[in-house]
């Protein structure tokens, strides 16, 4: 139950959100393009760091001869798990390793799933998995039956009858084209064969998700959900499949309410499904706030203006795998300090499930390789987990900085500018008196309160995440 108390003080809208005590720690590690064995080997470390879910590479069959990350997003067959990042055995071993006899240490596996299209290969062929794959299945039935999730591997899965017409999307503002035509690369590229939501396709996709759920998967990231009709999505995700699962869709937009992509794609997705979604509106709010001419006032209550998703529907982030690995999105990369400060906002605020991108491709000189275990990330997760169930009140903000508390247990200050910022705050009924507050990020910056006013100072280009000892 969410109770919202709106306060006005010196013209600043302050919002206090009181969450149910049952709220749980919830940070998701996106182990982007990691081998399943690597996730399993690091299972105890992931548990100890405080993550509660790991999003892993799509479990399907893709081109084993090409290990480029995007191959995992071009399915040849969803009936088996086999690609250069693992197979069904390693996938199951990973799930088992992340499980734990202690419920507090269990880490859920979220599978990245591709339901919109099949692979762009064999000169635009629309028979999948293709005769070569069927011959391979027949030549080594023991191996391939061990990788099987469902279905009869002696027969094909999809034929030309199961795809929409081979038209490339020309206008990305046209909902019909975006959801019924192909994603193509230009220059005569034939594109990704776009699945038609006929009864056979839906039956196979349901069987796929149920098989993954039976293996112990606890959530699904729906890749390219923007390119699927809502009717198709709702046909696949039955109540039985959704029960006990965390489902979130990838609906890329360049803003929130008022933005054409938001109005055409994300708003209907949220209205007509009960799924969660990447919080691209909040991401754009963060980018604006941290830009050279932006204002941190924009982060006081972006939800109130449709510039963030509702707390219980949002997967929050500062970067996704598509941003550095696709030329068309690279302009969205923040500089490292701004990304760090944005993470302190995402991890410090109340609402949404934070997603931490940790890359294995080595893009950008390994910038995000092992990002999941960076010292600052460990400390932010620790603060985030300590604050579960605590409300949020923005205490002060300016163009340069924002200060908000998490109940009486914590307070977050973020300063994007080049000089120190201080805010004088009334402490009555907001903080514990005569108790030490310690900064999670440095471990050494402390303060205590013994009167009705306290001045919070945030160094230049720094964040503070204080918690009550």
Coordinates of C-alpha atoms in Angstrom, one line a residue:
X1 CA 0.0 0.0 0.0
X2 CA 1.5 3.3 -1.0
X3 CA 0.6 6.5 0.9
X4 CA 1.8 9.8 -0.6
X5 CA 2.1 12.9 1.5
X6 CA 2.7 16.0 -0.4
X7 CA 4.3 18.9 1.4
X8 CA 5.2 22.5 0.2
X9 CA 8.1 24.3 1.7
X10 CA 9.7 27.5 0.3
X11 CA 8.1 26.8 -3.0
X12 CA 9.7 23.3 -3.4
X13 CA 7.4 20.3 -3.8
X14 CA 8.4 17.6 -1.3
X15 CA 7.1 14.1 -1.6
X16 CA 7.2 11.5 1.1
X17 CA 6.4 8.0 0.1
X18 CA 5.8 5.3 2.7
X19 CA 6.3 1.8 1.5
X20 CA 5.1 -1.4 2.9
X21 CA 7.6 -3.0 5.3
X22 CA 7.5 -6.1 3.1
X23 CA 9.5 -4.3 0.4
X24 CA 12.6 -6.4 -0.5
X25 CA 16.1 -5.7 -1.8
X26 CA 15.9 -5.9 -5.5
X27 CA 19.0 -4.9 -7.5
X28 CA 19.4 -6.7 -10.8
X29 CA 22.8 -7.5 -12.2
X30 CA 22.8 -7.6 -16.0
X31 CA 25.6 -10.1 -16.7
X32 CA 25.7 -9.0 -20.3
X33 CA 27.0 -11.7 -22.6
X34 CA 28.6 -13.6 -19.7
X35 CA 29.0 -17.3 -20.2
X36 CA 26.5 -19.2 -18.0
X37 CA 29.5 -21.0 -16.4
X38 CA 31.0 -17.6 -15.4
X39 CA 27.8 -16.5 -13.7
X40 CA 27.7 -19.8 -11.8
X41 CA 31.4 -19.5 -10.8
X42 CA 30.7 -16.0 -9.4
X43 CA 27.4 -17.0 -7.7
X44 CA 28.6 -16.6 -4.1
X45 CA 30.2 -13.3 -4.8
X46 CA 27.0 -12.1 -6.5
X47 CA 25.1 -13.2 -3.4
X48 CA 27.5 -11.5 -1.0
X49 CA 27.4 -8.2 -3.0
X50 CA 23.6 -8.0 -2.3
X51 CA 22.2 -8.6 -5.8
X52 CA 18.8 -10.3 -5.9
X53 CA 18.5 -11.1 -9.6
X54 CA 20.8 -11.7 -12.5
X55 CA 19.7 -11.0 -16.1
X56 CA 21.5 -13.5 -18.4
X57 CA 22.1 -14.1 -22.1
X58 CA 19.1 -15.3 -24.1
X59 CA 18.6 -19.1 -23.7
X60 CA 18.1 -20.3 -27.2
X61 CA 20.0 -21.7 -30.2
X62 CA 22.0 -19.1 -32.2
X63 CA 24.9 -19.2 -34.6
X64 CA 27.6 -21.2 -32.8
X65 CA 30.2 -20.1 -35.3
X66 CA 29.8 -16.4 -34.5
X67 CA 30.3 -15.2 -30.9
X68 CA 29.3 -11.5 -31.5
X69 CA 26.9 -10.5 -28.7
X70 CA 24.1 -9.7 -31.2
X71 CA 24.0 -13.3 -32.3
X72 CA 22.2 -14.2 -29.1
X73 CA 19.4 -11.9 -30.2
X74 CA 19.0 -13.8 -33.5
X75 CA 17.3 -17.1 -32.6
X76 CA 17.6 -20.1 -34.9
X77 CA 15.6 -22.3 -32.6
X78 CA 13.9 -21.7 -29.2
X79 CA 13.4 -25.4 -28.5
X80 CA 17.0 -25.8 -27.5
X81 CA 19.7 -23.9 -25.6
X82 CA 23.0 -23.9 -27.4
X83 CA 25.3 -21.0 -28.3
X84 CA 28.9 -19.9 -27.5
X85 CA 27.9 -18.6 -24.0
X86 CA 26.5 -22.0 -22.9
X87 CA 23.9 -24.7 -23.3
X88 CA 21.0 -26.2 -21.3
X89 CA 23.3 -28.0 -18.9
X90 CA 25.3 -24.9 -18.0
X91 CA 22.1 -22.8 -17.9
X92 CA 20.6 -25.2 -15.3
X93 CA 23.9 -25.4 -13.3
X94 CA 23.9 -21.5 -13.1
X95 CA 20.3 -21.5 -11.8
X96 CA 21.2 -24.1 -9.2
X97 CA 24.3 -22.2 -8.1
X98 CA 22.4 -18.9 -7.6
X99 CA 19.8 -20.7 -5.6
X100 CA 20.5 -21.0 -1.9
X101 CA 19.1 -22.9 1.1
X102 CA 18.9 -19.5 2.9
X103 CA 16.1 -17.5 1.3
X104 CA 17.8 -14.2 2.1
X105 CA 20.7 -15.2 -0.2
X106 CA 18.8 -16.6 -3.2
X107 CA 19.4 -14.8 -6.4
X108 CA 16.8 -15.1 -9.1
X109 CA 17.6 -15.8 -12.8
X110 CA 15.9 -13.5 -15.3
X111 CA 16.1 -14.8 -18.8
X112 CA 16.5 -12.4 -21.7
X113 CA 14.0 -13.7 -24.3
X114 CA 13.5 -12.9 -28.0
X115 CA 10.0 -13.4 -29.2
X116 CA 9.6 -10.8 -31.9
X117 CA 11.8 -12.3 -34.7
X118 CA 14.1 -15.0 -35.8
X119 CA 17.7 -14.8 -37.2
X120 CA 18.7 -12.8 -40.3
X121 CA 20.4 -15.6 -42.2
X122 CA 20.4 -17.9 -45.2
X123 CA 19.4 -15.1 -47.6
X124 CA 16.2 -14.2 -45.8
X125 CA 15.0 -17.8 -45.3
X126 CA 11.9 -18.2 -43.2
X127 CA 12.2 -21.9 -42.3
X128 CA 13.7 -22.4 -38.8
X129 CA 15.9 -23.8 -37.6
X130 CA 16.7 -24.9 -41.2
X131 CA 17.7 -28.2 -42.7
X132 CA 21.4 -28.0 -41.6
X133 CA 20.3 -27.7 -38.0
X134 CA 17.8 -30.6 -38.4
X135 CA 20.6 -32.7 -39.9
X136 CA 22.8 -31.8 -36.9
X137 CA 20.1 -32.8 -34.5
X138 CA 19.7 -36.2 -36.2
X139 CA 23.4 -36.9 -36.3
X140 CA 23.9 -36.4 -32.6
X141 CA 20.5 -37.0 -30.9
X142 CA 22.0 -37.6 -27.5
X143 CA 23.6 -34.2 -27.3
X144 CA 20.7 -32.3 -28.8
X145 CA 18.0 -34.0 -26.7
X146 CA 20.0 -33.0 -23.7
X147 CA 19.7 -29.3 -24.9
X148 CA 16.0 -29.6 -25.7
X149 CA 13.5 -27.5 -23.8
X150 CA 10.3 -28.7 -25.6
X151 CA 9.1 -29.9 -29.0
X152 CA 10.1 -32.5 -31.6
X153 CA 13.6 -31.9 -33.0
X154 CA 13.0 -34.1 -36.0
X155 CA 10.8 -31.5 -37.4
X156 CA 11.1 -27.8 -38.2
X157 CA 9.6 -25.2 -35.9
X158 CA 8.5 -22.3 -38.1
X159 CA 7.8 -21.9 -41.8
X160 CA 7.0 -19.1 -44.1
X161 CA 3.4 -19.2 -42.9
X162 CA 4.6 -18.0 -39.5
X163 CA 6.0 -14.7 -40.5
X164 CA 4.8 -11.3 -41.5
X165 CA 5.5 -9.9 -45.0
X166 CA 9.2 -9.2 -45.6
X167 CA 8.9 -5.4 -45.4
X168 CA 11.5 -3.3 -43.6
X169 CA 10.4 -0.6 -41.2
X170 CA 10.7 2.8 -42.9
X171 CA 8.9 5.0 -40.4
X172 CA 9.6 4.4 -36.7
X173 CA 6.7 6.7 -35.8
X174 CA 4.3 4.4 -37.6
X175 CA 3.0 1.9 -35.0
X176 CA 1.8 -0.6 -37.6
X177 CA 5.2 -0.7 -39.3
X178 CA 7.1 -0.9 -36.1
X179 CA 5.0 -3.8 -34.8
X180 CA 4.5 -5.8 -38.0
X181 CA 7.4 -5.1 -40.3
X182 CA 11.1 -6.1 -40.0
X183 CA 14.1 -4.6 -38.3
X184 CA 16.6 -4.1 -41.1
X185 CA 20.1 -2.7 -41.3
X186 CA 19.8 -0.8 -44.5
X187 CA 21.8 -1.2 -47.7
X188 CA 19.6 -4.0 -49.0
X189 CA 19.6 -5.9 -45.8
X190 CA 16.7 -8.3 -45.7
X191 CA 16.2 -7.9 -42.0
X192 CA 15.0 -10.0 -39.1
X193 CA 12.1 -12.3 -40.0
X194 CA 9.2 -10.9 -38.0
X195 CA 7.0 -13.6 -36.4
X196 CA 3.3 -13.5 -37.0
X197 CA 1.2 -14.1 -33.8
X198 CA -0.8 -17.0 -35.2
X199 CA -2.0 -19.8 -33.0
X200 CA 1.0 -22.1 -33.8
X201 CA 3.6 -19.3 -33.0
X202 CA 1.9 -18.4 -29.8
X203 CA 1.7 -22.1 -28.7
X204 CA 5.4 -22.5 -29.3
X205 CA 6.3 -19.3 -27.5
X206 CA 4.2 -20.3 -24.5
X207 CA 5.8 -23.7 -24.4
X208 CA 9.2 -22.0 -24.5
X209 CA 8.5 -19.8 -21.5
X210 CA 6.9 -22.6 -19.5
X211 CA 10.0 -24.8 -20.1
X212 CA 12.3 -22.0 -18.8
X213 CA 10.0 -21.5 -15.8
X214 CA 10.1 -25.2 -15.1
X215 CA 13.9 -25.0 -15.0
X216 CA 13.7 -22.4 -12.3
X217 CA 13.8 -19.1 -14.2
X218 CA 12.1 -16.4 -12.1
X219 CA 11.7 -13.5 -14.6
X220 CA 11.7 -12.5 -18.3
X221 CA 13.2 -9.5 -20.1
X222 CA 11.1 -9.1 -23.3
X223 CA 13.6 -8.0 -25.9
X224 CA 12.2 -5.7 -28.6
X225 CA 8.8 -5.6 -26.9
X226 CA 8.3 -2.3 -28.7
X227 CA 8.1 -4.3 -32.0
X228 CA 5.4 -6.6 -30.8
X229 CA 1.7 -5.9 -30.7
X230 CA 0.2 -5.8 -27.2
X231 CA -2.3 -8.5 -28.3
X232 CA 0.6 -10.8 -29.2
X233 CA 2.3 -10.1 -25.9
X234 CA -0.8 -10.8 -23.8
X235 CA -1.5 -14.0 -25.7
X236 CA 1.9 -15.4 -24.9
X237 CA 2.0 -14.3 -21.2
X238 CA -0.9 -16.2 -19.7
X239 CA -1.7 -15.9 -16.0
X240 CA -0.1 -19.3 -15.4
X241 CA 3.2 -18.2 -17.1
X242 CA 3.3 -14.9 -15.3
X243 CA 2.5 -16.3 -11.8
X244 CA 5.5 -15.8 -9.6
X245 CA 7.5 -14.2 -12.4
X246 CA 9.0 -10.7 -12.9
X247 CA 8.3 -9.6 -16.4
X248 CA 9.7 -6.4 -18.0
X249 CA 9.7 -5.1 -21.5
X250 CA 12.2 -3.2 -23.6
X251 CA 10.3 -0.2 -24.9
X252 CA 12.9 2.3 -26.0
X253 CA 11.8 5.9 -25.9
X254 CA 13.6 9.2 -25.8
X255 CA 11.4 10.7 -23.1
X256 CA 8.3 10.5 -21.0
X257 CA 4.7 11.9 -21.3
X258 CA 4.5 14.2 -24.3
X259 CA 7.2 12.3 -26.2
X260 CA 5.8 10.6 -29.3
X261 CA 7.5 7.3 -28.7
X262 CA 6.3 7.2 -25.1
X263 CA 2.7 8.1 -26.1
X264 CA 2.7 5.6 -29.0
X265 CA 4.5 2.6 -27.5
X266 CA 5.3 2.7 -23.8
X267 CA 2.1 4.3 -22.4
X268 CA -0.1 1.6 -24.2
X269 CA 2.2 -1.2 -23.0
X270 CA 1.9 0.0 -19.4
X271 CA -1.9 0.5 -19.8
X272 CA -2.8 -2.8 -21.4
X273 CA -0.3 -5.2 -19.8
X274 CA 0.7 -5.7 -16.1
X275 CA 4.4 -5.9 -17.0
X276 CA 7.2 -3.7 -15.8
X277 CA 9.4 -1.8 -18.2
X278 CA 12.7 -0.1 -18.6
X279 CA 12.3 3.4 -17.1
X280 CA 13.5 5.3 -20.2
X281 CA 11.5 8.4 -19.1
X282 CA 13.6 8.6 -15.9
X283 CA 16.8 7.9 -17.8
X284 CA 16.1 10.9 -20.0
X285 CA 15.3 13.0 -16.9
X286 CA 18.7 12.0 -15.5
X287 CA 20.5 12.9 -18.8
X288 CA 18.8 16.3 -18.8
X289 CA 19.5 17.0 -15.1
X290 CA 23.2 16.1 -15.5
X291 CA 23.7 17.9 -18.8
X292 CA 25.8 21.1 -18.8
X293 CA 22.7 23.4 -18.8
X294 CA 20.4 21.0 -16.9
X295 CA 19.0 21.4 -13.4
X296 CA 18.9 18.9 -10.6
X297 CA 15.5 20.3 -9.7
X298 CA 14.2 18.0 -12.5
X299 CA 14.9 15.0 -10.2
X300 CA 12.7 16.2 -7.3
X301 CA 9.6 14.4 -8.5
X302 CA 9.8 13.4 -12.2
X303 CA 6.9 11.0 -11.7
X304 CA 4.5 13.9 -11.1
X305 CA 5.2 15.1 -14.6
X306 CA 5.2 11.8 -16.4
X307 CA 9.0 11.8 -16.6
X308 CA 9.4 8.6 -14.7
X309 CA 7.5 5.4 -14.4
X310 CA 5.5 4.4 -11.3
X311 CA 7.7 2.9 -8.7
X312 CA 6.2 -0.6 -9.0
X313 CA 6.5 -0.7 -12.8
X314 CA 10.1 0.7 -13.3
X315 CA 13.4 -1.0 -14.0
X316 CA 15.8 1.9 -13.5
X317 CA 19.2 2.3 -15.0
X318 CA 22.0 4.6 -16.1
X319 CA 23.1 2.6 -19.1
X320 CA 21.8 -0.5 -21.0
X321 CA 23.7 -2.9 -23.2
X322 CA 22.3 -1.3 -26.4
X323 CA 23.7 2.2 -25.6
X324 CA 27.5 1.5 -26.0
X325 CA 27.2 -1.4 -28.5
X326 CA 24.9 0.3 -31.1
X327 CA 26.2 3.4 -33.0
X328 CA 22.7 4.9 -33.0
X329 CA 22.6 5.1 -29.2
X330 CA 26.1 6.0 -28.3
X331 CA 25.2 9.6 -27.8
X332 CA 23.4 8.5 -24.7
X333 CA 26.6 7.5 -22.8
X334 CA 27.2 9.8 -19.8
X335 CA 30.8 10.7 -18.8
X336 CA 32.0 8.4 -16.0
X337 CA 31.5 10.9 -13.2
X338 CA 27.9 11.7 -14.3
X339 CA 27.1 8.0 -14.6
X340 CA 28.5 7.5 -11.1
X341 CA 26.3 10.3 -9.7
X342 CA 23.3 9.1 -11.7
X343 CA 23.8 5.6 -10.1
X344 CA 23.8 7.3 -6.7
X345 CA 20.3 8.7 -7.5
X346 CA 19.0 5.4 -8.9
X347 CA 20.3 3.4 -5.9
X348 CA 19.5 6.0 -3.3
X349 CA 15.9 6.9 -4.3
X350 CA 12.7 5.1 -3.4
X351 CA 11.2 3.1 -6.2
X352 CA 12.0 0.9 -9.2
X353 CA 14.4 -2.0 -9.5
X354 CA 17.9 -0.8 -10.3
X355 CA 19.7 -2.6 -13.1
X356 CA 23.5 -2.7 -13.1
X357 CA 25.1 -3.2 -16.5
X358 CA 28.3 -5.3 -16.3
X359 CA 29.8 -6.1 -19.7
X360 CA 31.9 -8.9 -21.0
X361 CA 32.4 -7.6 -24.6
X362 CA 35.2 -5.2 -23.6
X363 CA 33.6 -2.3 -25.4
X364 CA 35.0 1.2 -24.7
X365 CA 38.3 0.0 -23.4
X366 CA 36.6 -2.4 -20.9
X367 CA 34.8 0.5 -19.2
X368 CA 32.0 -1.7 -17.9
X369 CA 33.8 -5.0 -17.5
X370 CA 33.4 -6.1 -13.9
X371 CA 31.4 -3.0 -13.1
X372 CA 29.1 -5.1 -10.9
X373 CA 31.9 -5.4 -8.3
X374 CA 33.3 -1.9 -8.4
X375 CA 33.9 -0.6 -4.9
X376 CA 31.4 2.2 -5.3
X377 CA 28.8 -0.2 -6.7
X378 CA 29.2 -2.5 -3.7
X379 CA 28.7 0.5 -1.3
X380 CA 25.7 1.8 -3.2
X381 CA 24.0 -1.7 -3.2
X382 CA 24.7 -1.9 0.6
X383 CA 23.0 1.5 1.1
X384 CA 20.1 0.6 -1.2
X385 CA 19.5 -2.7 0.6
X386 CA 19.6 -0.9 4.0
X387 CA 16.9 1.5 2.9
X388 CA 14.3 -1.0 1.9
X389 CA 10.9 0.0 3.2
X390 CA 12.0 3.6 4.0
X391 CA 10.0 6.5 2.6
X392 CA 11.6 9.3 0.6
X393 CA 11.4 13.1 1.1
X394 CA 13.2 15.6 -1.0
X395 CA 14.7 18.1 1.5
X396 CA 16.3 20.6 -0.9
X397 CA 17.4 21.1 -4.4
X398 CA 19.0 23.6 -6.8
X399 CA 20.4 23.6 -10.3
X400 CA 23.6 21.9 -9.0
X401 CA 22.4 19.5 -6.3
X402 CA 19.7 17.5 -4.6
X403 CA 19.3 16.3 -1.0
X404 CA 16.7 13.7 0.0
X405 CA 16.2 11.5 3.0
X406 CA 15.1 7.8 3.3
X407 CA 12.9 7.8 6.4
X408 CA 15.1 8.5 9.4
X409 CA 17.5 5.9 8.3
X410 CA 19.4 7.6 5.6
X411 CA 20.0 10.7 3.5
X412 CA 21.4 11.1 0.0
X413 CA 23.1 14.2 -1.4
X414 CA 24.3 14.6 -5.0
X415 CA 26.3 17.5 -6.4
X416 CA 26.9 17.7 -10.1
X417 CA 28.7 21.0 -10.1
X418 CA 32.3 22.1 -9.6
X419 CA 32.1 23.6 -6.2
X420 CA 30.8 22.5 -2.8
X421 CA 27.0 22.9 -2.1
X422 CA 25.5 23.1 1.3
X423 CA 21.8 22.9 2.4
X424 CA 20.5 23.9 5.8
X425 CA 17.6 21.6 6.8
X426 CA 15.1 21.5 9.6
X427 CA 15.7 18.1 11.3
X428 CA 12.7 17.8 13.6
X429 CA 11.0 14.4 13.2
X430 CA 13.2 13.8 10.1
X431 CA 16.4 12.4 11.6
X432 CA 17.7 10.6 14.7
X433 CA 19.4 13.0 17.1
X434 CA 22.6 12.1 18.9
X435 CA 23.3 9.2 16.5
X436 CA 26.1 8.8 14.0
X437 CA 25.3 8.9 10.3
X438 CA 28.0 7.4 8.1
X439 CA 28.6 7.8 4.4
X440 CA 28.4 4.5 2.6
X441 CA 30.5 5.7 -0.3
X442 CA 33.6 6.8 1.7
X443 CA 33.0 5.0 5.0
X444 CA 34.6 7.9 6.8
X445 CA 32.4 10.9 6.3
X446 CA 30.1 11.1 9.4
X447 CA 27.8 13.6 11.1
X448 CA 25.4 13.6 14.0
X449 CA 22.5 15.9 14.9
X450 CA 21.8 17.6 18.2
X451 CA 19.5 20.5 17.3
X452 CA 16.7 21.5 15.0
X453 CA 18.8 22.6 12.1
X454 CA 21.7 20.9 10.3
X455 CA 23.8 22.0 7.3
X456 CA 24.5 19.2 4.8
X457 CA 27.6 19.8 2.7
X458 CA 28.2 17.9 -0.6
X459 CA 31.7 18.2 -2.2
X460 CA 32.0 19.2 -5.8
X461 CA 31.1 16.4 -8.3
X462 CA 30.4 14.0 -5.5
X463 CA 27.6 12.1 -3.8
X464 CA 27.0 11.2 -0.2
X465 CA 24.8 8.3 1.0
X466 CA 24.7 8.6 4.7
X467 CA 23.0 5.9 6.8
X468 CA 22.3 5.7 10.6
X469 CA 24.9 3.5 12.4

